[in-house]
Short mmCIF file of C-alpha atoms in Angstrom, two decimals:
data_model
loop_
_atom_site.label_atom_id
_atom_site.label_comp_id
_atom_site.label_asym_id
_atom_site.label_seq_id
_atom_site.Cartn_x
_atom_site.Cartn_y
_atom_site.Cartn_z
CA UNK A 1 4.06 1.61 36.65
CA UNK A 2 2.78 -2.21 36.27
CA UNK A 3 0.92 -3.35 33.35
CA UNK A 4 -1.10 -6.43 33.46
CA UNK A 5 -1.25 -8.46 29.80
CA UNK A 6 -3.70 -11.55 29.78
CA UNK A 7 -6.96 -10.21 30.21
CA UNK A 8 -6.84 -10.64 26.35
CA UNK A 9 -4.64 -14.14 25.54
CA UNK A 10 -2.89 -15.02 22.78
CA UNK A 11 -5.07 -18.56 21.94
CA UNK A 12 -1.51 -20.50 21.37
CA UNK A 13 1.03 -18.44 22.84
CA UNK A 14 0.63 -17.06 25.96
CA UNK A 15 -2.07 -17.05 29.38
CA UNK A 16 -1.78 -14.38 31.65
CA UNK A 17 1.47 -12.26 32.21
CA UNK A 18 2.28 -9.29 34.15
CA UNK A 19 4.69 -6.83 32.92
CA UNK A 20 6.38 -3.66 33.99
CA UNK A 21 6.87 -0.58 31.87
CA UNK A 22 10.73 -1.98 32.03
CA UNK A 23 9.95 -5.76 31.68
CA UNK A 24 8.07 -4.50 28.54
CA UNK A 25 11.22 -3.49 26.72
CA UNK A 26 12.68 -7.23 27.40
CA UNK A 27 9.33 -8.85 25.92
CA UNK A 28 9.54 -6.47 22.74
CA UNK A 29 11.71 -8.81 20.24
CA UNK A 30 12.33 -5.81 17.95
CA UNK A 31 12.59 -2.07 18.91
CA UNK A 32 9.16 -0.94 18.08
CA UNK A 33 5.43 -2.31 17.35
CA UNK A 34 4.55 -1.56 13.90
CA UNK A 35 0.66 -1.27 12.70
CA UNK A 36 -0.45 -0.96 9.02
CA UNK A 37 -3.49 1.63 8.81
CA UNK A 38 -5.39 3.47 6.22
CA UNK A 39 -5.83 7.19 6.00
CA UNK A 40 -9.38 6.80 8.13
CA UNK A 41 -7.90 5.40 11.10
CA UNK A 42 -4.01 6.91 11.49
CA UNK A 43 -5.40 10.24 13.03
CA UNK A 44 -6.53 8.46 15.89
CA UNK A 45 -3.75 5.82 15.80
CA UNK A 46 -1.10 8.63 16.09
CA UNK A 47 -1.97 9.76 19.96
CA UNK A 48 -2.30 5.91 20.90
CA UNK A 49 1.25 5.18 19.83
CA UNK A 50 2.39 8.35 21.37
CA UNK A 51 0.82 7.00 24.70
CA UNK A 52 1.95 3.60 24.52
CA UNK A 53 5.66 4.59 24.13
CA UNK A 54 5.44 7.04 27.01
CA UNK A 55 3.93 4.14 29.34
CA UNK A 56 5.80 1.03 28.09
CA UNK A 57 9.13 2.49 26.32
CA UNK A 58 8.23 0.92 23.08
CA UNK A 59 8.08 2.79 19.74
CA UNK A 60 4.99 2.61 18.00
CA UNK A 61 5.38 2.99 14.35
CA UNK A 62 1.93 3.84 12.59
CA UNK A 63 2.37 3.30 8.88
CA UNK A 64 -0.67 5.03 6.40
CA UNK A 65 -1.39 2.26 3.35
CA UNK A 66 -4.06 2.13 1.10
CA UNK A 67 -6.64 0.15 2.50
CA UNK A 68 -6.75 -2.49 -0.69
CA UNK A 69 -3.07 -2.37 -0.62
CA UNK A 70 -2.93 -3.61 3.13
CA UNK A 71 -4.18 -7.08 2.34
CA UNK A 72 -1.97 -7.79 -0.66
CA UNK A 73 1.11 -6.63 1.14
CA UNK A 74 0.43 -8.24 4.39
CA UNK A 75 -0.36 -11.50 2.50
CA UNK A 76 3.23 -11.26 0.69
CA UNK A 77 4.99 -9.77 3.57
CA UNK A 78 3.93 -11.71 7.00
CA UNK A 79 5.34 -15.04 6.24
CA UNK A 80 8.77 -13.71 5.30
CA UNK A 81 9.02 -11.99 8.72
CA UNK A 82 8.79 -8.53 7.25
CA UNK A 83 5.26 -7.65 7.88
CA UNK A 84 3.66 -5.57 10.67
CA UNK A 85 2.52 -6.65 14.30
CA UNK A 86 -0.97 -5.46 13.79
CA UNK A 87 -3.07 -4.52 10.65
CA UNK A 88 -6.56 -2.68 10.57
CA UNK A 89 -8.59 -4.23 8.11
CA UNK A 90 -12.18 -5.86 7.00
CA UNK A 91 -13.53 -8.93 8.29
CA UNK A 92 -14.04 -10.40 4.80
CA UNK A 93 -10.20 -10.78 4.76
CA UNK A 94 -10.03 -13.23 7.73
CA UNK A 95 -10.95 -16.22 5.93
CA UNK A 96 -8.07 -16.05 3.55
CA UNK A 97 -5.50 -15.19 6.04
CA UNK A 98 -6.27 -17.66 8.67
CA UNK A 99 -6.50 -20.54 6.18
CA UNK A 100 -2.85 -19.43 5.03
CA UNK A 101 -1.87 -19.17 8.74
CA UNK A 102 -1.29 -15.68 8.60
CA UNK A 103 -3.11 -14.21 11.76
CA UNK A 104 -2.92 -15.32 15.08
CA UNK A 105 -5.83 -16.57 16.67
CA UNK A 106 -7.51 -14.44 19.66
CA UNK A 107 -9.25 -15.50 22.93
CA UNK A 108 -11.72 -13.40 24.79
CA UNK A 109 -13.03 -13.72 28.18
CA UNK A 110 -17.08 -14.00 28.47
CA UNK A 111 -17.46 -10.61 29.72
CA UNK A 112 -15.04 -9.35 27.07
CA UNK A 113 -17.00 -10.94 24.26
CA UNK A 114 -20.39 -9.43 25.79
CA UNK A 115 -19.00 -5.87 25.83
CA UNK A 116 -19.13 -6.22 21.90
CA UNK A 117 -21.98 -6.40 19.41
CA UNK A 118 -22.36 -9.83 18.46
CA UNK A 119 -22.21 -9.44 14.73
CA UNK A 120 -18.77 -7.52 14.79
CA UNK A 121 -17.21 -10.47 16.59
CA UNK A 122 -19.04 -12.98 14.07
CA UNK A 123 -17.30 -11.38 11.27
CA UNK A 124 -14.07 -11.83 12.51
CA UNK A 125 -14.74 -15.53 13.52
CA UNK A 126 -13.51 -18.23 11.32
CA UNK A 127 -13.29 -22.16 11.78
CA UNK A 128 -14.54 -21.32 15.38
CA UNK A 129 -11.82 -19.07 16.20
CA UNK A 130 -11.71 -15.16 16.58
CA UNK A 131 -8.87 -13.66 14.70
CA UNK A 132 -9.43 -9.92 15.01
CA UNK A 133 -11.05 -7.30 17.12
CA UNK A 134 -13.58 -5.17 15.77
CA UNK A 135 -13.59 -1.35 16.16
CA UNK A 136 -16.57 -0.49 13.91
CA UNK A 137 -19.48 -2.10 11.67
CA UNK A 138 -21.61 -1.15 9.02
CA UNK A 139 -24.85 -1.94 7.13
CA UNK A 140 -26.88 -0.39 4.73
CA UNK A 141 -30.36 1.46 5.77
CA UNK A 142 -32.79 3.57 3.88
CA UNK A 143 -31.79 7.14 3.23
CA UNK A 144 -34.63 9.30 2.58
CA UNK A 145 -35.42 13.12 1.22
CA UNK A 146 -37.96 14.62 4.15
CA UNK A 147 -38.97 16.98 1.10
CA UNK A 148 -40.24 14.11 -0.90
CA UNK A 149 -40.78 11.39 1.80
CA UNK A 150 -42.04 12.93 5.13
CA UNK A 151 -42.30 9.41 6.91
CA UNK A 152 -40.22 6.48 5.56
CA UNK A 153 -42.31 3.57 4.69
CA UNK A 154 -42.18 0.46 7.07
CA UNK A 155 -43.17 -1.97 5.28
CA UNK A 156 -42.06 -2.93 1.42
CA UNK A 157 -46.13 -2.60 0.54
CA UNK A 158 -46.03 0.82 1.45
CA UNK A 159 -42.68 1.58 -0.11
CA UNK A 160 -44.12 0.48 -3.23
CA UNK A 161 -46.95 2.88 -2.76
CA UNK A 162 -44.63 6.13 -1.98
CA UNK A 163 -42.70 4.59 -5.13
CA UNK A 164 -45.34 4.51 -7.52
CA UNK A 165 -46.61 7.92 -6.28
CA UNK A 166 -43.27 9.65 -6.60
CA UNK A 167 -41.86 8.07 -9.75
CA UNK A 168 -42.09 9.91 -13.25
CA UNK A 169 -39.59 8.34 -15.69
CA UNK A 170 -39.84 11.09 -18.15
CA UNK A 171 -38.59 13.77 -15.39
CA UNK A 172 -36.04 11.11 -14.18
CA UNK A 173 -37.89 11.58 -10.82
CA UNK A 174 -38.35 8.49 -8.90
CA UNK A 175 -39.75 7.24 -5.50
CA UNK A 176 -36.91 4.87 -4.43
CA UNK A 177 -33.69 3.56 -6.22
CA UNK A 178 -31.18 1.23 -5.51
CA UNK A 179 -28.23 -0.49 -7.60
CA UNK A 180 -30.55 -3.52 -8.65
CA UNK A 181 -28.04 -5.80 -9.97
CA UNK A 182 -25.70 -5.30 -7.28
CA UNK A 183 -25.46 -8.53 -5.08
CA UNK A 184 -24.35 -6.71 -2.04
CA UNK A 185 -27.32 -4.22 -2.28
CA UNK A 186 -29.74 -6.33 -3.62
CA UNK A 187 -28.99 -8.94 -0.51
CA UNK A 188 -31.50 -7.51 2.19
CA UNK A 189 -34.51 -8.30 0.01
CA UNK A 190 -33.04 -12.20 -0.64
CA UNK A 191 -32.39 -12.63 3.13
CA UNK A 192 -35.68 -10.98 4.66
CA UNK A 193 -37.49 -14.15 4.14
CA UNK A 194 -34.71 -16.66 4.84
CA UNK A 195 -32.43 -16.30 2.00
CA UNK A 196 -28.76 -16.44 2.81
CA UNK A 197 -25.43 -17.08 1.10
CA UNK A 198 -23.52 -19.72 3.33
CA UNK A 199 -25.14 -20.68 6.61
CA UNK A 200 -23.31 -19.26 9.85
CA UNK A 201 -23.09 -21.72 12.18
CA UNK A 202 -22.05 -20.05 15.06
CA UNK A 203 -18.39 -21.41 14.28
CA UNK A 204 -18.15 -19.86 10.88
CA UNK A 205 -19.76 -19.90 7.71
CA UNK A 206 -20.53 -23.45 5.97
CA UNK A 207 -19.62 -23.22 2.40
CA UNK A 208 -21.68 -26.57 1.69
CA UNK A 209 -24.70 -24.95 3.09
CA UNK A 210 -26.01 -22.55 0.18
CA UNK A 211 -29.41 -20.63 0.47
CA UNK A 212 -29.56 -18.53 -2.55
CA UNK A 213 -32.27 -21.07 -3.98
CA UNK A 214 -34.39 -21.76 -0.82
CA UNK A 215 -38.07 -19.89 -1.05
CA UNK A 216 -37.26 -16.96 0.84
CA UNK A 217 -34.49 -15.99 -1.53
CA UNK A 218 -36.58 -16.52 -4.40
CA UNK A 219 -39.28 -14.50 -2.81
CA UNK A 220 -36.88 -11.60 -2.54
CA UNK A 221 -35.68 -12.12 -6.40
CA UNK A 222 -39.36 -11.73 -7.24
CA UNK A 223 -39.58 -8.63 -5.58
CA UNK A 224 -36.70 -7.39 -7.30
CA UNK A 225 -37.87 -8.40 -10.58
CA UNK A 226 -41.06 -6.85 -9.82
CA UNK A 227 -39.30 -3.24 -9.10
CA UNK A 228 -37.90 -3.03 -12.29
CA UNK A 229 -40.50 -4.62 -14.49
CA UNK A 230 -43.02 -2.23 -13.21
CA UNK A 231 -40.31 0.33 -13.66
CA UNK A 232 -40.01 1.61 -10.26
CA UNK A 233 -36.40 1.01 -10.33
CA UNK A 234 -34.79 1.00 -13.74
CA UNK A 235 -33.22 -1.72 -15.22
CA UNK A 236 -29.47 -1.64 -14.81
CA UNK A 237 -29.72 1.25 -11.98
CA UNK A 238 -25.92 1.71 -10.90
CA UNK A 239 -24.83 3.40 -8.02
CA UNK A 240 -23.68 6.32 -9.61
CA UNK A 241 -26.90 6.97 -11.11
CA UNK A 242 -28.65 6.23 -7.76
CA UNK A 243 -25.93 8.76 -5.90
CA UNK A 244 -26.53 11.03 -8.44
CA UNK A 245 -30.20 11.41 -9.12
CA UNK A 246 -30.53 11.46 -5.07
CA UNK A 247 -28.01 14.32 -4.54
CA UNK A 248 -30.16 16.17 -7.01
CA UNK A 249 -33.14 16.00 -5.04
CA UNK A 250 -34.74 13.73 -7.75
CA UNK A 251 -35.49 10.55 -5.78
CA UNK A 252 -37.44 10.32 -2.55
CA UNK A 253 -35.65 6.94 -1.02
CA UNK A 254 -32.12 5.11 -1.52
CA UNK A 255 -30.78 2.15 -0.02
CA UNK A 256 -26.89 2.40 1.13
CA UNK A 257 -24.59 3.12 3.85
CA UNK A 258 -23.20 5.76 6.30
CA UNK A 259 -20.39 6.32 3.66
CA UNK A 260 -22.87 8.48 1.56
CA UNK A 261 -23.88 10.66 4.30
CA UNK A 262 -21.33 13.46 3.92
CA UNK A 263 -22.08 13.45 0.35
CA UNK A 264 -25.99 13.97 1.19
CA UNK A 265 -24.97 16.78 3.60
CA UNK A 266 -23.20 18.69 1.09
CA UNK A 267 -26.01 18.50 -1.30
CA UNK A 268 -28.18 20.34 1.10
CA UNK A 269 -30.70 17.54 1.13
CA UNK A 270 -32.71 17.16 4.31
CA UNK A 271 -32.35 13.61 5.12
CA UNK A 272 -33.45 10.94 7.70
CA UNK A 273 -31.97 7.60 7.98
CA UNK A 274 -34.56 4.50 8.73
CA UNK A 275 -34.20 0.84 8.98
CA UNK A 276 -34.99 -1.14 5.41
CA UNK A 277 -38.81 -1.70 5.51
CA UNK A 278 -40.05 -5.39 6.14
CA UNK A 279 -40.87 -7.74 3.39
CA UNK A 280 -43.79 -10.28 4.10
CA UNK A 281 -43.50 -9.18 7.74
CA UNK A 282 -39.97 -10.39 8.10
CA UNK A 283 -37.07 -8.08 8.79
CA UNK A 284 -34.41 -7.49 6.17
CA UNK A 285 -31.10 -8.34 6.79
CA UNK A 286 -28.38 -6.49 5.10
CA UNK A 287 -24.64 -7.70 4.99
CA UNK A 288 -22.92 -6.23 7.92
CA UNK A 289 -19.43 -5.30 7.41
CA UNK A 290 -16.71 -5.06 10.46
CA UNK A 291 -13.67 -3.43 10.63
CA UNK A 292 -10.86 -4.28 13.11
CA UNK A 293 -7.44 -5.19 13.83
CA UNK A 294 -5.88 -8.61 13.45
CA UNK A 295 -2.32 -9.94 14.69
CA UNK A 296 0.28 -11.04 12.82
CA UNK A 297 1.22 -14.65 13.09
CA UNK A 298 4.46 -14.01 12.60
CA UNK A 299 5.43 -11.05 14.77
CA UNK A 300 7.89 -11.70 17.40
CA UNK A 301 5.65 -8.79 19.24
CA UNK A 302 2.47 -10.76 19.81
CA UNK A 303 1.93 -10.13 23.72
CA UNK A 304 2.57 -6.41 23.08
CA UNK A 305 0.41 -6.18 19.98
CA UNK A 306 -2.36 -7.86 22.17
CA UNK A 307 -1.50 -5.28 24.92
CA UNK A 308 -2.09 -2.13 22.53
CA UNK A 309 -5.52 -3.80 21.41
CA UNK A 310 -6.25 -4.24 24.97
CA UNK A 311 -5.33 -0.98 26.21
CA UNK A 312 -7.17 0.84 23.70
CA UNK A 313 -9.11 -0.98 20.97
CA UNK A 314 -11.29 -2.91 23.54
CA UNK A 315 -12.00 0.39 25.56
CA UNK A 316 -14.93 2.90 24.91
CA UNK A 317 -12.24 5.76 24.92
CA UNK A 318 -10.33 4.03 22.20
CA UNK A 319 -13.18 3.30 20.12
CA UNK A 320 -14.98 6.81 20.19
CA UNK A 321 -11.58 8.28 19.11
CA UNK A 322 -11.48 6.34 16.11
CA UNK A 323 -15.15 7.33 15.76
CA UNK A 324 -14.47 11.09 15.78
CA UNK A 325 -12.07 10.55 12.71
CA UNK A 326 -13.61 7.26 11.07
CA UNK A 327 -17.64 7.84 12.01
CA UNK A 328 -18.95 4.05 11.58
CA UNK A 329 -20.91 2.50 13.94
CA UNK A 330 -18.56 1.66 17.00
CA UNK A 331 -18.35 -2.51 17.84
CA UNK A 332 -17.93 -2.07 21.49
CA UNK A 333 -21.19 -1.29 22.99
CA UNK A 334 -20.37 1.10 25.15
CA UNK A 335 -18.84 3.32 22.99
CA UNK A 336 -22.04 2.79 20.67
CA UNK A 337 -24.19 4.20 23.79
CA UNK A 338 -21.85 7.35 23.74
CA UNK A 339 -22.76 8.05 20.42
CA UNK A 340 -26.39 6.70 19.82
CA UNK A 341 -27.96 10.26 20.46
CA UNK A 342 -26.77 11.00 16.79
CA UNK A 343 -29.62 10.08 14.89
CA UNK A 344 -27.86 8.58 12.06
CA UNK A 345 -25.61 6.36 14.12
CA UNK A 346 -28.77 5.21 15.58
CA UNK A 347 -30.35 4.32 12.38
CA UNK A 348 -27.40 2.63 10.79
CA UNK A 349 -26.59 0.84 13.90
CA UNK A 350 -30.35 -0.63 14.27
CA UNK A 351 -30.15 -1.74 10.49
CA UNK A 352 -26.68 -3.45 11.42
CA UNK A 353 -28.05 -5.14 14.42
CA UNK A 354 -30.83 -6.85 12.16
CA UNK A 355 -27.78 -7.96 9.65
CA UNK A 356 -25.61 -11.09 9.27
CA UNK A 357 -22.08 -10.54 8.65
CA UNK A 358 -20.73 -10.73 4.93
CA UNK A 359 -19.29 -14.19 4.61
CA UNK A 360 -15.31 -13.95 5.26
CA UNK A 361 -14.60 -17.81 3.84
CA UNK A 362 -12.63 -17.76 0.91
CA UNK A 363 -15.64 -19.55 -0.99
CA UNK A 364 -17.04 -16.20 -1.29
CA UNK A 365 -14.81 -15.61 -4.62
CA UNK A 366 -17.47 -18.13 -6.10
CA UNK A 367 -20.59 -15.98 -5.22
CA UNK A 368 -20.21 -12.54 -6.55
CA UNK A 369 -20.07 -13.54 -10.35
CA UNK A 370 -22.50 -15.59 -10.22
CA UNK A 371 -25.10 -14.06 -8.44
CA UNK A 372 -24.28 -10.84 -10.28
CA UNK A 373 -25.06 -12.05 -13.35
CA UNK A 374 -28.01 -13.91 -12.24
CA UNK A 375 -29.66 -10.60 -10.73
CA UNK A 376 -29.11 -8.72 -14.24
CA UNK A 377 -31.11 -11.49 -16.10
CA UNK A 378 -33.79 -11.14 -13.19
CA UNK A 379 -33.88 -7.21 -13.65
CA UNK A 380 -34.03 -7.32 -17.36
CA UNK A 381 -36.44 -10.08 -17.09
CA UNK A 382 -34.80 -12.58 -19.02
CA UNK A 383 -35.04 -15.46 -16.54
CA UNK A 384 -37.57 -16.49 -14.20
CA UNK A 385 -36.55 -15.87 -10.63
CA UNK A 386 -36.66 -19.02 -9.30
CA UNK A 387 -34.59 -20.70 -11.99
CA UNK A 388 -32.17 -17.80 -11.82
CA UNK A 389 -31.51 -18.66 -8.36
CA UNK A 390 -31.41 -22.11 -8.64
CA UNK A 391 -29.13 -21.61 -11.54
CA UNK A 392 -26.92 -19.19 -9.55
CA UNK A 393 -26.58 -21.58 -6.40
CA UNK A 394 -25.60 -24.70 -8.61
CA UNK A 395 -23.07 -22.61 -10.40
CA UNK A 396 -21.57 -21.86 -6.81
CA UNK A 397 -21.85 -25.20 -5.56
CA UNK A 398 -19.93 -26.47 -8.93
CA UNK A 399 -17.36 -23.62 -8.97
CA UNK A 400 -16.21 -24.43 -5.29
CA UNK A 401 -16.39 -28.58 -5.93
CA UNK A 402 -14.28 -27.82 -8.99
CA UNK A 403 -11.79 -25.53 -6.72
CA UNK A 404 -11.05 -28.43 -4.17
#
């Protein structure tokens, strides 16, 4: 059986090769391919590994590892030659890995790129090069309790009206909650009118172009403060509070991601999922996270690792197999269309389509603390939103400059 390798090519290693099952063994520098994945993907990868071994005669070892451990262990083991051939991880690891020379660039044809939701590929792009094959994307959206909010609001003005009607702080009942000093969950409000962390240039994120102190971001910060000052979203609302009250049926709407759906179902809440309401007529743009497969730069089996990706991860069948055990939004358009009739997938997919990738560059480490601190001051009414956002941006620029 002939197997063609090369539709997906290593940027610096190989162009096109034709490999027979017998020749696959000759291409393998070791007797097996090794994949590190978390428990979420392993059930789907094991049958793929068995099929690959059957067709190519190369054993595929799938090692389950804690999600956070994959990143740290790969950073240490890859340069020593002890790392896996492939890892499954998050797009925001790419900047660190690429800058340290740990992952192999991947080239796709125009047709292959067009098969993916663009934001998924953007997430794995760093310095103008693609470093991962995405299998899923995710973003926050509005989850609403149909018993309290029969029809979700389309604008934040409508949301405020509903929230004021439902909120009764003495009874711990609220119309709308989200973690309001959390930068991740607050970002859709900052971005709706043009705010951003680092500008995405098409080649990656530019750490010199910070958009947290522009008028759009400041407008979002004013809304964040308004929600807190009016008592609609109490100061210091954290994720656990939001989640707990919603699952008790005390909250009309929350802003969170698909990871919360199972809990909502178990709580017996009759729910719906909708896009985040527009703000001043502009679409809210949540952070989009992407999950995908990356190739070890030091792997002796890069050609076969790429063949595995092309055979399974870049196909509708492969992405649907993973979706069944890890039900995030498939990154391949054909797989997404297959499950788009699922109302939750469609709604979270629509929200992600509006979003922008969470920056994957190492400079992001300078952002979280600075922005989080200023959001706390904004929510508590201790600093004017405009000066707080300008301070946050200035602090981030200073930290990045000092790190060079």
